[in-house]
Amino acid sequence: MLNRSILIGRLTRDPELRYTPAGVAVTQFTLAVDRPFTSNGEKEADFIPVVTWRQTAEACANFLRKGRLCAVEGRIQVRNYENSEGKRVYVTEVIADNVRFLERGEQQESTQSRDEGKQIDIADDDLPF
Amino acid sequence: MLNRSILIGRLTRDPELRYTPAGVAVTQFTLAVDRPFTSNGEKEADFIPVVTWRQTAEACANFLRKGRLCAVEGRIQVRNYENSEGKRVYVTEVIADNVRFLERGEQQESTQSRDEGKQIDIADDDLPF
Amino acid sequence: MLNRSILIGRLTRDPELRYTPAGVAVTQFTLAVDRPFTSNGEKEADFIPVVTWRQTAEACANFLRKGRLCAVEGRIQVRNYENSEGKRVYVTEVIADNVRFLERGEQQESTQSRDEGKQIDIADDDLPF
Amino acid sequence: MLNRSILIGRLTRDPELRYTPAGVAVTQFTLAVDRPFTSNGEKEADFIPVVTWRQTAEACANFLRKGRLCAVEGRIQVRNYENSEGKRVYVTEVIADNVRFLERGEQQESTQSRDEGKQIDIADDDLPF
DNA sequence: TTTT
DNA sequence: TTTT
């Protein structure tokens, strides 16, 4: 009924922009979100996959790069599919409708991007990943 | 740097309470979070695993049941481990520090529960799951 | 750059539906949000004004009543105006774009409402309050 | 029952650090949070007062300055008091338990600060403002 | 002016 | 493996 996540972190790699067969832009990247207290020497960040659509996707592809800091607002989505060995695999991603660029790049002008679109017309097998 | 999720949904099953070797209470359940717009007949909920610790864990085990509505506040955690076939498996869960019971059970008195504790002293292999 | 609030609470009174001169629906209500720990006998809730627009406004007016529990997602807005004595008064409200009805009323069917609209065309003096 | 706000914005002035009679640190500042779409030439930011306590208060006083970008996580609090003319005045603030410094200052080392404390022992008239 |  |  309500599903809202807000993350601030850094991109682990350059974002990947693809297009669905219907021509809709989709950008994926992974955010490294440092955990607050890691008194022990253990794992200290969560690596959270983020997916953006349409204008937001294109803005992210244009303005975000590996290592860049950004804030992401969206919802947790859990997809599942059968892999080549016939096992069900669960994929959890944050579908972001709002991304804020918190560091200025070289040619960067705008620093915000909000997806106001609906995703109703996009079938699962339309996904490029 | 910042990692905050808020979910409202219903438990898909009764919660499971376990204890770490060190005696710390851990409760797990899955929330079915209905998506807002599902104009097509496709999948219409995300099933999101939730983990709670200590007092919150015990309150959830006491007061939550399959089908019950609740609100959960926490952070997204991505664990990974090597499975029996030597493949790396990623598990994404919401570690909740605040759970609100939005429906009253039979013998239920209190309807809130907030975990104020630190998790620093709990090793990964302490996990009962 | 980012402004997101999520509240769960009860309406202190019935919601008030009005229309701007341009015919846009606006509903206002106040949420009583109980504070978690009030060990002393002091004040124990925050009373937070909420404003909704368009479809969400009409759904709230239809389905919400005094005492009803709901979840609200939106942004904090701080307006200010000069009062009759020439003093500047600040008004803080949560402008909600998503409201979930957490209790079922009598004739209630749907229990969700999300405002997807833009507010760009609505002037400040269009406000009915 | 649930009250969570996340803001990203810039300080309108240097933060103000004070101490309660009991010696507890309190820091106040105001965040200018730009609104996403302001196609018209109207008001384009919300100015939101933020209050932090204890360690977070001291870290904010040390590391934040006018114009600096930061992220704030907390709850909306509505206080009211009677002013000198006998009128009731409402003050809305975000009580932050988590502040992230998104820009590095000169001598700045740490860039995070989370208040884990309880506020139960602090009376209202303990407030320095 | 406040809700269960 | 999924809830109303």
Coordinates of C-alpha atoms (C1' of nucleotides) in Angstrom, one line a residue:
Chain A
M1 CA 0.0 0.0 0.0
L2 CA 2.9 2.3 0.6
N3 CA 6.4 1.8 -0.6
R4 CA 9.0 4.6 -0.3
S5 CA 12.8 4.5 -0.1
I6 CA 15.3 7.3 0.0
L7 CA 18.9 6.6 -0.5
I8 CA 22.1 8.7 -0.7
G9 CA 25.2 7.0 -2.0
R10 CA 27.8 6.8 -4.8
L11 CA 27.6 5.0 -8.1
T12 CA 29.8 1.9 -8.2
R13 CA 30.2 2.2 -12.0
D14 CA 29.0 4.4 -14.9
P15 CA 25.2 4.1 -15.4
E16 CA 23.9 1.9 -18.2
L17 CA 21.3 3.4 -20.5
R18 CA 19.2 1.0 -22.7
Y19 CA 15.9 1.3 -24.5
T20 CA 12.9 -1.1 -24.4
P21 CA 11.6 -2.4 -27.8
A22 CA 9.0 0.3 -27.5
G23 CA 11.8 2.9 -27.3
V24 CA 11.5 3.8 -23.6
A25 CA 14.7 4.8 -21.9
V26 CA 15.8 2.8 -18.9
T27 CA 18.9 3.5 -16.9
Q28 CA 20.4 1.2 -14.3
F29 CA 23.2 1.8 -11.8
T30 CA 24.2 0.6 -8.4
L31 CA 24.5 2.8 -5.4
A32 CA 27.0 2.1 -2.7
V33 CA 25.4 3.3 0.5
D34 CA 27.8 3.5 3.5
R35 CA 26.4 2.2 6.7
P36 CA 26.5 4.6 9.7
F37 CA 28.3 2.5 12.3
T38 CA 30.9 -0.1 11.4
S39 CA 33.0 -0.3 14.5
N40 CA 34.2 -3.7 13.4
G41 CA 36.2 -4.2 10.2
E42 CA 33.3 -5.9 8.4
K43 CA 31.2 -5.0 5.4
E44 CA 30.4 -1.4 5.6
A45 CA 28.2 -0.5 2.6
D46 CA 25.1 -1.8 0.9
F47 CA 25.1 -2.1 -2.9
I48 CA 21.7 -1.3 -4.0
P49 CA 20.6 -1.6 -7.7
V50 CA 18.6 1.4 -9.0
V51 CA 16.4 1.6 -12.1
T52 CA 15.1 4.8 -13.6
W53 CA 12.8 5.4 -16.6
R54 CA 12.2 8.0 -19.3
Q55 CA 13.5 11.5 -18.7
T56 CA 15.1 10.6 -15.4
A57 CA 16.9 7.7 -17.2
E58 CA 18.3 10.0 -19.8
A59 CA 19.3 12.7 -17.2
C60 CA 21.0 10.0 -15.1
A61 CA 22.9 8.7 -18.1
N62 CA 24.0 12.2 -19.0
F63 CA 25.0 13.5 -15.6
L64 CA 26.0 10.6 -13.4
R65 CA 29.3 8.8 -13.4
K66 CA 31.1 6.2 -11.4
G67 CA 31.9 7.6 -7.9
R68 CA 29.4 10.5 -8.1
L69 CA 27.2 11.2 -5.1
C70 CA 23.4 11.3 -5.6
A71 CA 20.1 11.0 -3.8
V72 CA 17.4 8.6 -5.0
E73 CA 13.7 8.4 -4.2
G74 CA 11.6 5.5 -5.2
R75 CA 10.0 2.2 -4.4
I76 CA 11.4 -1.2 -3.7
Q77 CA 10.5 -3.7 -6.5
V78 CA 11.0 -7.4 -6.3
R79 CA 11.1 -9.2 -9.6
N80 CA 11.7 -12.9 -10.0
Y81 CA 12.5 -15.1 -13.0
E82 CA 13.6 -18.6 -13.8
N83 CA 17.3 -18.9 -14.6
S84 CA 19.0 -21.2 -17.1
E85 CA 19.1 -24.0 -14.4
G86 CA 15.4 -23.7 -13.8
K87 CA 15.8 -22.0 -10.4
R88 CA 13.8 -19.1 -9.4
V89 CA 15.9 -16.0 -8.9
Y90 CA 14.7 -12.9 -7.0
V91 CA 15.9 -9.5 -8.0
T92 CA 15.3 -6.5 -5.7
E93 CA 15.8 -3.0 -7.1
V94 CA 14.8 0.5 -6.2
I95 CA 12.6 2.0 -9.0
A96 CA 13.5 5.7 -8.7
D97 CA 11.1 8.4 -9.7
N98 CA 13.3 11.2 -8.4
V99 CA 17.1 11.5 -8.6
R100 CA 19.1 14.5 -7.3
F101 CA 22.7 15.0 -8.4
L102 CA 24.6 16.1 -5.4
E103 CA 27.9 16.7 -7.2
R104 CA 28.5 18.9 -10.2
G105 CA 30.1 17.3 -13.2
E106 CA 32.0 19.1 -15.9
Q107 CA 29.4 20.0 -18.5
Q108 CA 26.5 19.5 -16.1
E109 CA 23.7 22.1 -16.0
S110 CA 20.6 20.8 -14.5
T111 CA 20.8 18.8 -11.3
Q112 CA 17.5 17.3 -10.9
S113 CA 15.3 14.8 -12.6
R114 CA 11.8 13.6 -11.7
D115 CA 9.9 10.9 -13.5
E116 CA 6.3 11.8 -13.6
G117 CA 5.3 9.1 -16.0
K118 CA 3.2 6.0 -15.6
Q119 CA 4.7 2.6 -16.3
I120 CA 1.5 0.9 -17.1
D121 CA 2.2 0.3 -20.8
I122 CA 5.5 -1.4 -20.3
A123 CA 5.4 -5.2 -20.2
D124 CA 7.9 -7.2 -18.2
D125 CA 9.5 -8.8 -21.3
D126 CA 9.9 -5.3 -22.6
L127 CA 12.7 -5.0 -20.1
P128 CA 16.2 -4.8 -21.7
F129 CA 17.8 -6.7 -18.7
Chain B
M1 CA 25.2 7.6 3.6
L2 CA 21.4 7.6 4.0
N3 CA 19.2 4.6 3.6
R4 CA 15.6 4.9 4.7
S5 CA 12.5 2.8 3.6
I6 CA 9.0 3.0 4.8
L7 CA 6.5 0.3 3.8
I8 CA 2.9 -0.4 4.5
G9 CA 1.6 -3.9 3.7
R10 CA 0.3 -7.2 5.0
L11 CA 2.2 -10.2 6.3
T12 CA 2.1 -13.1 3.9
R13 CA 2.6 -15.6 6.8
D14 CA 3.0 -15.6 10.5
P15 CA 6.3 -14.0 11.6
E16 CA 9.2 -16.3 12.6
L17 CA 11.1 -15.5 15.8
R18 CA 14.5 -17.0 16.4
Y19 CA 17.5 -16.3 18.6
T20 CA 21.1 -15.8 17.8
P21 CA 23.7 -18.0 19.6
A22 CA 24.2 -14.9 21.8
G23 CA 20.5 -14.9 22.7
V24 CA 19.4 -11.9 20.6
A25 CA 15.8 -12.1 19.3
V26 CA 15.4 -11.8 15.5
T27 CA 12.0 -11.9 13.8
Q28 CA 11.5 -12.3 10.0
F29 CA 8.4 -11.8 8.0
T30 CA 7.5 -10.9 4.4
L31 CA 5.3 -7.9 3.6
A32 CA 3.0 -8.0 0.6
V33 CA 3.0 -4.3 -0.5
D34 CA 0.3 -3.7 -3.2
R35 CA 1.3 -1.6 -6.1
P36 CA -0.8 1.5 -6.7
F37 CA -1.7 1.1 -10.4
T38 CA -2.1 -2.2 -12.0
S39 CA -4.2 -1.5 -15.0
N40 CA -3.1 -4.7 -16.6
G41 CA -3.8 -8.1 -15.0
E42 CA -0.1 -8.6 -14.1
K43 CA 1.7 -9.0 -10.8
E44 CA 0.4 -6.4 -8.4
A45 CA 2.4 -6.6 -5.2
D46 CA 6.0 -6.7 -4.1
F47 CA 6.9 -9.3 -1.5
I48 CA 9.5 -7.7 0.7
P49 CA 11.4 -9.5 3.4
V50 CA 11.6 -7.7 6.7
V51 CA 14.0 -8.4 9.6
T52 CA 13.6 -7.0 13.1
W53 CA 15.8 -7.3 16.2
R54 CA 15.5 -7.4 20.0
Q55 CA 12.4 -5.8 21.5
T56 CA 10.9 -5.0 18.1
A57 CA 11.4 -8.7 17.1
E58 CA 9.6 -9.9 20.2
A59 CA 6.7 -7.4 19.8
C60 CA 6.3 -8.4 16.1
A61 CA 6.3 -12.1 17.0
N62 CA 3.7 -11.4 19.7
F63 CA 1.3 -9.1 17.8
L64 CA 1.7 -9.7 14.1
R65 CA 0.0 -12.5 12.2
K66 CA -0.5 -13.6 8.6
G67 CA -2.7 -11.0 6.8
R68 CA -2.2 -8.3 9.4
L69 CA -1.6 -4.7 8.2
C70 CA 1.5 -2.9 9.5
A71 CA 3.9 -0.1 8.7
V72 CA 7.6 -0.7 8.8
E73 CA 10.5 1.8 8.9
G74 CA 14.1 0.7 8.3
R75 CA 17.0 0.4 5.9
I76 CA 17.6 -1.7 2.9
Q77 CA 20.4 -4.3 3.5
V78 CA 22.0 -6.4 0.8
R79 CA 23.7 -9.6 2.1
N80 CA 25.4 -12.1 -0.1
Y81 CA 26.6 -15.6 0.5
E82 CA 27.9 -18.6 -1.4
N83 CA 25.3 -21.3 -1.8
S84 CA 25.8 -25.1 -1.9
E85 CA 26.6 -24.9 -5.6
G86 CA 29.3 -22.3 -5.1
K87 CA 27.2 -19.5 -6.6
R88 CA 27.0 -16.1 -4.9
V89 CA 23.4 -15.4 -3.9
Y90 CA 22.2 -11.8 -3.0
V91 CA 19.5 -11.3 -0.3
T92 CA 17.8 -8.0 0.0
E93 CA 15.9 -7.3 3.2
V94 CA 14.5 -4.3 5.0
I95 CA 16.1 -4.1 8.5
A96 CA 13.3 -2.4 10.5
D97 CA 13.9 -0.3 13.5
N98 CA 10.3 0.8 13.8
V99 CA 7.1 -1.2 13.3
R100 CA 3.6 0.0 13.8
F101 CA 0.7 -2.4 14.1
L102 CA -2.2 -1.0 12.1
E103 CA -4.7 -3.6 13.0
R104 CA -5.7 -4.7 16.5
G105 CA -5.4 -8.4 17.2
E106 CA -7.3 -10.3 19.9
Q107 CA -5.2 -10.0 23.0
Q108 CA -3.2 -7.1 21.7
E109 CA -2.5 -4.1 23.9
S110 CA 0.5 -2.1 22.7
T111 CA 0.7 -1.3 19.0
Q112 CA 4.1 0.1 18.6
S113 CA 7.7 -1.1 18.7
R114 CA 10.9 0.7 18.1
D115 CA 14.4 -0.8 18.1
E116 CA 16.8 1.7 19.6
G117 CA 19.7 -0.8 19.9
K118 CA 22.9 -1.0 18.0
Q119 CA 23.8 -4.1 16.0
I120 CA 27.5 -3.8 16.3
D121 CA 28.1 -6.8 18.4
I122 CA 26.3 -9.3 16.2
A123 CA 28.4 -11.2 13.8
D124 CA 27.1 -12.4 10.5
D125 CA 27.4 -16.0 11.3
D126 CA 25.4 -15.3 14.4
L127 CA 22.4 -15.0 12.1
P128 CA 19.9 -17.9 12.5
F129 CA 19.0 -17.9 8.8
Chain C
M1 CA 16.3 19.7 -3.5
L2 CA 14.5 16.8 -1.8
N3 CA 11.5 17.1 0.5
R4 CA 9.7 14.0 1.6
S5 CA 7.5 13.3 4.6
I6 CA 5.5 10.3 5.6
L7 CA 3.0 10.4 8.4
I8 CA 0.6 8.0 10.0
G9 CA -2.1 9.4 12.3
R10 CA -5.7 10.1 12.9
L11 CA -7.9 13.0 11.7
T12 CA -8.7 15.5 14.4
R13 CA -11.9 16.5 12.5
D14 CA -13.7 15.8 9.3
P15 CA -11.8 16.9 6.2
E16 CA -12.7 20.2 4.5
L17 CA -13.2 20.2 0.8
R18 CA -13.1 23.5 -1.1
Y19 CA -12.6 24.6 -4.7
T20 CA -10.3 27.2 -6.1
P21 CA -11.8 29.9 -8.4
A22 CA -10.4 27.8 -11.2
G23 CA -12.4 24.8 -10.0
V24 CA -9.6 22.7 -8.5
A25 CA -10.5 20.6 -5.5
V26 CA -8.5 21.2 -2.3
T27 CA -9.0 19.2 0.9
Q28 CA -7.5 20.1 4.2
F29 CA -7.4 18.1 7.4
T30 CA -5.1 17.8 10.5
L31 CA -3.4 14.6 11.5
A32 CA -2.8 13.8 15.1
V33 CA 0.4 11.9 15.0
D34 CA 1.2 10.2 18.4
R35 CA 4.8 10.4 19.6
P36 CA 6.5 7.2 20.4
F37 CA 7.8 7.7 23.9
T38 CA 6.0 10.0 26.3
S39 CA 7.2 8.8 29.7
N40 CA 6.1 12.0 31.2
G41 CA 2.5 13.2 31.2
E42 CA 3.2 16.0 28.7
K43 CA 2.0 16.6 25.2
E44 CA 2.0 13.4 23.3
A45 CA 1.0 14.1 19.7
D46 CA 1.9 16.5 16.9
F47 CA -1.0 18.1 15.1
I48 CA 0.1 18.4 11.5
P49 CA -2.0 20.2 8.8
V50 CA -2.3 18.3 5.5
V51 CA -3.4 19.7 2.2
T52 CA -4.4 17.5 -0.8
W53 CA -5.3 18.5 -4.4
R54 CA -7.5 17.2 -7.2
Q55 CA -8.5 13.5 -7.2
T56 CA -6.8 12.9 -3.9
A57 CA -8.7 15.9 -2.4
E58 CA -12.0 14.4 -3.5
A59 CA -11.1 10.9 -2.3
C60 CA -10.1 12.2 1.1
A61 CA -13.3 14.2 1.4
N62 CA -15.3 11.1 0.5
F63 CA -13.6 8.5 2.6
L64 CA -11.9 10.2 5.5
R65 CA -13.7 11.2 8.7
K66 CA -12.7 12.5 12.2
G67 CA -10.8 9.8 14.1
R68 CA -10.0 7.7 11.0
L69 CA -6.4 6.4 10.6
C70 CA -4.5 7.2 7.4
A71 CA -1.0 7.4 6.0
V72 CA 0.1 10.5 4.1
E73 CA 3.1 11.0 1.8
G74 CA 4.1 14.5 0.7
R75 CA 6.3 17.5 1.1
I76 CA 6.6 20.1 3.7
Q77 CA 5.5 23.5 2.5
V78 CA 6.1 26.8 4.4
R79 CA 3.8 29.6 3.3
N80 CA 3.8 33.0 4.8
Y81 CA 1.5 36.0 4.7
E82 CA 0.8 39.3 6.4
N83 CA -2.0 39.1 8.9
S84 CA -4.5 41.9 9.7
E85 CA -2.1 43.4 12.2
G86 CA 0.6 43.6 9.6
K87 CA 2.7 40.8 11.1
R88 CA 4.2 38.0 9.0
V89 CA 2.6 34.6 9.8
Y90 CA 4.2 31.3 8.8
V91 CA 2.1 28.4 8.0
T92 CA 3.6 24.9 7.7
E93 CA 1.7 22.2 5.9
V94 CA 2.3 18.8 4.4
I95 CA 1.2 18.9 0.7
A96 CA 0.2 15.2 0.2
D97 CA 0.4 13.5 -3.1
N98 CA -0.4 10.1 -1.7
V99 CA -2.9 9.2 0.9
R100 CA -3.8 5.7 2.1
F101 CA -6.9 5.0 4.1
L102 CA -6.0 2.5 6.8
E103 CA -9.4 1.9 8.1
R104 CA -12.5 1.0 6.2
G105 CA -15.5 3.3 6.4
E106 CA -19.1 2.3 5.9
Q107 CA -19.7 2.8 2.1
Q108 CA -16.0 2.9 1.4
E109 CA -14.7 1.0 -1.7
S110 CA -11.4 2.2 -2.8
T111 CA -8.7 2.8 -0.3
Q112 CA -6.1 4.6 -2.1
S113 CA -5.5 7.9 -3.8
R114 CA -2.5 9.4 -5.5
D115 CA -2.2 12.8 -6.9
E116 CA -0.1 12.7 -10.1
G117 CA -0.9 16.2 -11.2
K118 CA 1.2 19.3 -11.4
Q119 CA 0.3 22.4 -9.4
I120 CA 2.0 24.8 -11.7
D121 CA -1.1 26.5 -12.9
I122 CA -2.5 27.4 -9.5
A123 CA -1.7 30.8 -8.2
D124 CA -1.3 31.5 -4.5
D125 CA -4.3 33.7 -4.3
D126 CA -6.3 30.9 -5.9
L127 CA -6.1 29.3 -2.5
P128 CA -9.4 29.1 -0.7
F129 CA -7.8 29.5 2.7
Chain D
M1 CA 2.1 6.8 15.0
L2 CA 4.7 7.4 12.3
N3 CA 6.4 10.7 11.5
R4 CA 9.4 10.7 9.2
S5 CA 10.8 13.5 7.0
I6 CA 13.8 13.6 4.8
L7 CA 15.1 16.9 3.5
I8 CA 18.1 17.9 1.3
G9 CA 18.8 21.6 1.2
R10 CA 21.3 24.4 2.0
L11 CA 21.6 26.3 5.3
T12 CA 20.3 29.9 5.1
R13 CA 22.7 31.0 7.8
D14 CA 25.4 29.5 10.1
P15 CA 23.9 27.1 12.6
E16 CA 23.2 28.3 16.2
L17 CA 24.4 26.1 19.1
R18 CA 23.0 26.6 22.6
Y19 CA 22.8 24.5 25.7
T20 CA 19.8 23.8 27.9
P21 CA 20.1 24.6 31.6
A22 CA 20.8 20.8 32.1
G23 CA 23.8 21.2 29.7
V24 CA 22.4 19.5 26.7
A25 CA 23.5 20.7 23.3
V26 CA 20.9 22.0 20.8
T27 CA 21.6 23.3 17.4
Q28 CA 19.1 25.1 15.2
F29 CA 19.4 26.1 11.5
T30 CA 17.1 26.6 8.6
L31 CA 17.2 24.6 5.4
A32 CA 16.3 26.2 2.1
V33 CA 14.8 23.3 0.1
D34 CA 14.4 24.2 -3.6
R35 CA 11.1 23.1 -5.1
P36 CA 11.3 20.8 -8.2
F37 CA 9.2 22.7 -10.7
T38 CA 8.8 26.4 -10.6
S39 CA 7.8 27.2 -14.2
N40 CA 6.4 30.5 -13.0
G41 CA 8.6 33.2 -11.4
E42 CA 7.1 32.6 -7.9
K43 CA 8.5 31.4 -4.6
E44 CA 10.8 28.5 -5.3
A45 CA 12.1 27.2 -2.0
D46 CA 10.7 26.2 1.4
F47 CA 12.6 27.4 4.4
I48 CA 12.3 24.7 7.0
P49 CA 13.6 25.1 10.6
V50 CA 15.7 22.1 11.8
V51 CA 16.6 21.3 15.4
T52 CA 19.2 18.8 16.5
W53 CA 20.3 17.5 19.9
R54 CA 23.4 16.3 21.6
Q55 CA 26.2 14.9 19.5
T56 CA 24.4 15.7 16.3
A57 CA 24.0 19.2 17.5
E58 CA 27.7 19.6 18.2
A59 CA 28.7 18.0 14.9
C60 CA 26.3 20.3 13.0
A61 CA 27.7 23.4 14.8
N62 CA 31.2 22.3 13.9
F63 CA 30.8 21.2 10.3
L64 CA 27.9 23.1 8.8
R65 CA 28.0 26.7 7.6
K66 CA 25.7 29.0 5.7
G67 CA 25.2 27.8 2.1
R68 CA 26.4 24.3 2.8
L69 CA 24.4 21.3 1.4
C70 CA 23.1 18.7 3.8
A71 CA 20.6 15.9 4.2
V72 CA 18.4 15.7 7.3
E73 CA 16.3 12.9 8.6
G74 CA 13.8 13.4 11.4
R75 CA 10.3 14.1 12.5
I76 CA 7.9 17.0 12.2
Q77 CA 7.2 18.7 15.6
V78 CA 4.6 21.3 16.2
R79 CA 5.1 23.4 19.3
N80 CA 2.8 26.2 20.4
Y81 CA 3.2 28.9 22.9
E82 CA 1.4 32.2 23.9
N83 CA 3.3 35.3 22.6
S84 CA 3.6 38.6 24.4
E85 CA 0.2 39.8 23.0
G86 CA -1.5 36.7 24.4
K87 CA -1.9 35.0 21.0
R88 CA -1.1 31.4 20.5
V89 CA 1.8 30.9 18.0
Y90 CA 2.5 27.6 16.3
V91 CA 6.1 26.6 15.5
T92 CA 6.8 23.8 13.1
E93 CA 10.3 22.3 13.1
V94 CA 12.0 19.1 11.9
I95 CA 13.7 17.4 14.9
A96 CA 16.6 15.7 13.2
D97 CA 18.1 12.5 14.5
N98 CA 20.4 12.0 11.4
V99 CA 22.3 14.7 9.5
R100 CA 24.6 14.0 6.5
F101 CA 27.1 16.6 5.4
L102 CA 27.1 16.5 1.6
E103 CA 29.9 19.0 1.1
R104 CA 33.3 18.9 2.6
G105 CA 34.4 22.0 4.6
E106 CA 38.0 23.1 5.2
Q107 CA 38.9 21.3 8.4
Q108 CA 36.1 18.7 8.2
E109 CA 36.9 15.1 8.8
S110 CA 33.8 13.1 9.7
T111 CA 30.7 13.7 7.6
Q112 CA 28.0 12.0 9.5
S113 CA 26.1 12.4 12.7
R114 CA 23.3 10.4 14.2
D115 CA 21.5 11.1 17.4
E116 CA 20.7 7.9 19.1
G117 CA 19.6 9.5 22.4
K118 CA 16.2 9.7 24.0
Q119 CA 14.8 13.1 24.7
I120 CA 12.6 12.0 27.6
D121 CA 14.5 13.9 30.4
I122 CA 14.3 17.3 28.7
A123 CA 11.5 19.5 29.9
D124 CA 10.0 22.0 27.5
D125 CA 11.1 25.0 29.5
D126 CA 14.6 23.6 29.2
L127 CA 14.5 24.8 25.7
P128 CA 16.9 27.7 25.0
F129 CA 14.5 29.2 22.3
Chain E
dT1 C1' -9.4 24.4 18.5
dT2 C1' -7.3 18.7 18.4
dT3 C1' -7.2 11.9 17.1
dT4 C1' -7.6 6.4 19.3
Chain F
dT1 C1' 6.3 -20.4 -1.4
dT2 C1' 2.9 -15.2 -1.0
dT3 C1' -1.3 -10.6 1.9
dT4 C1' -6.7 -8.1 1.9

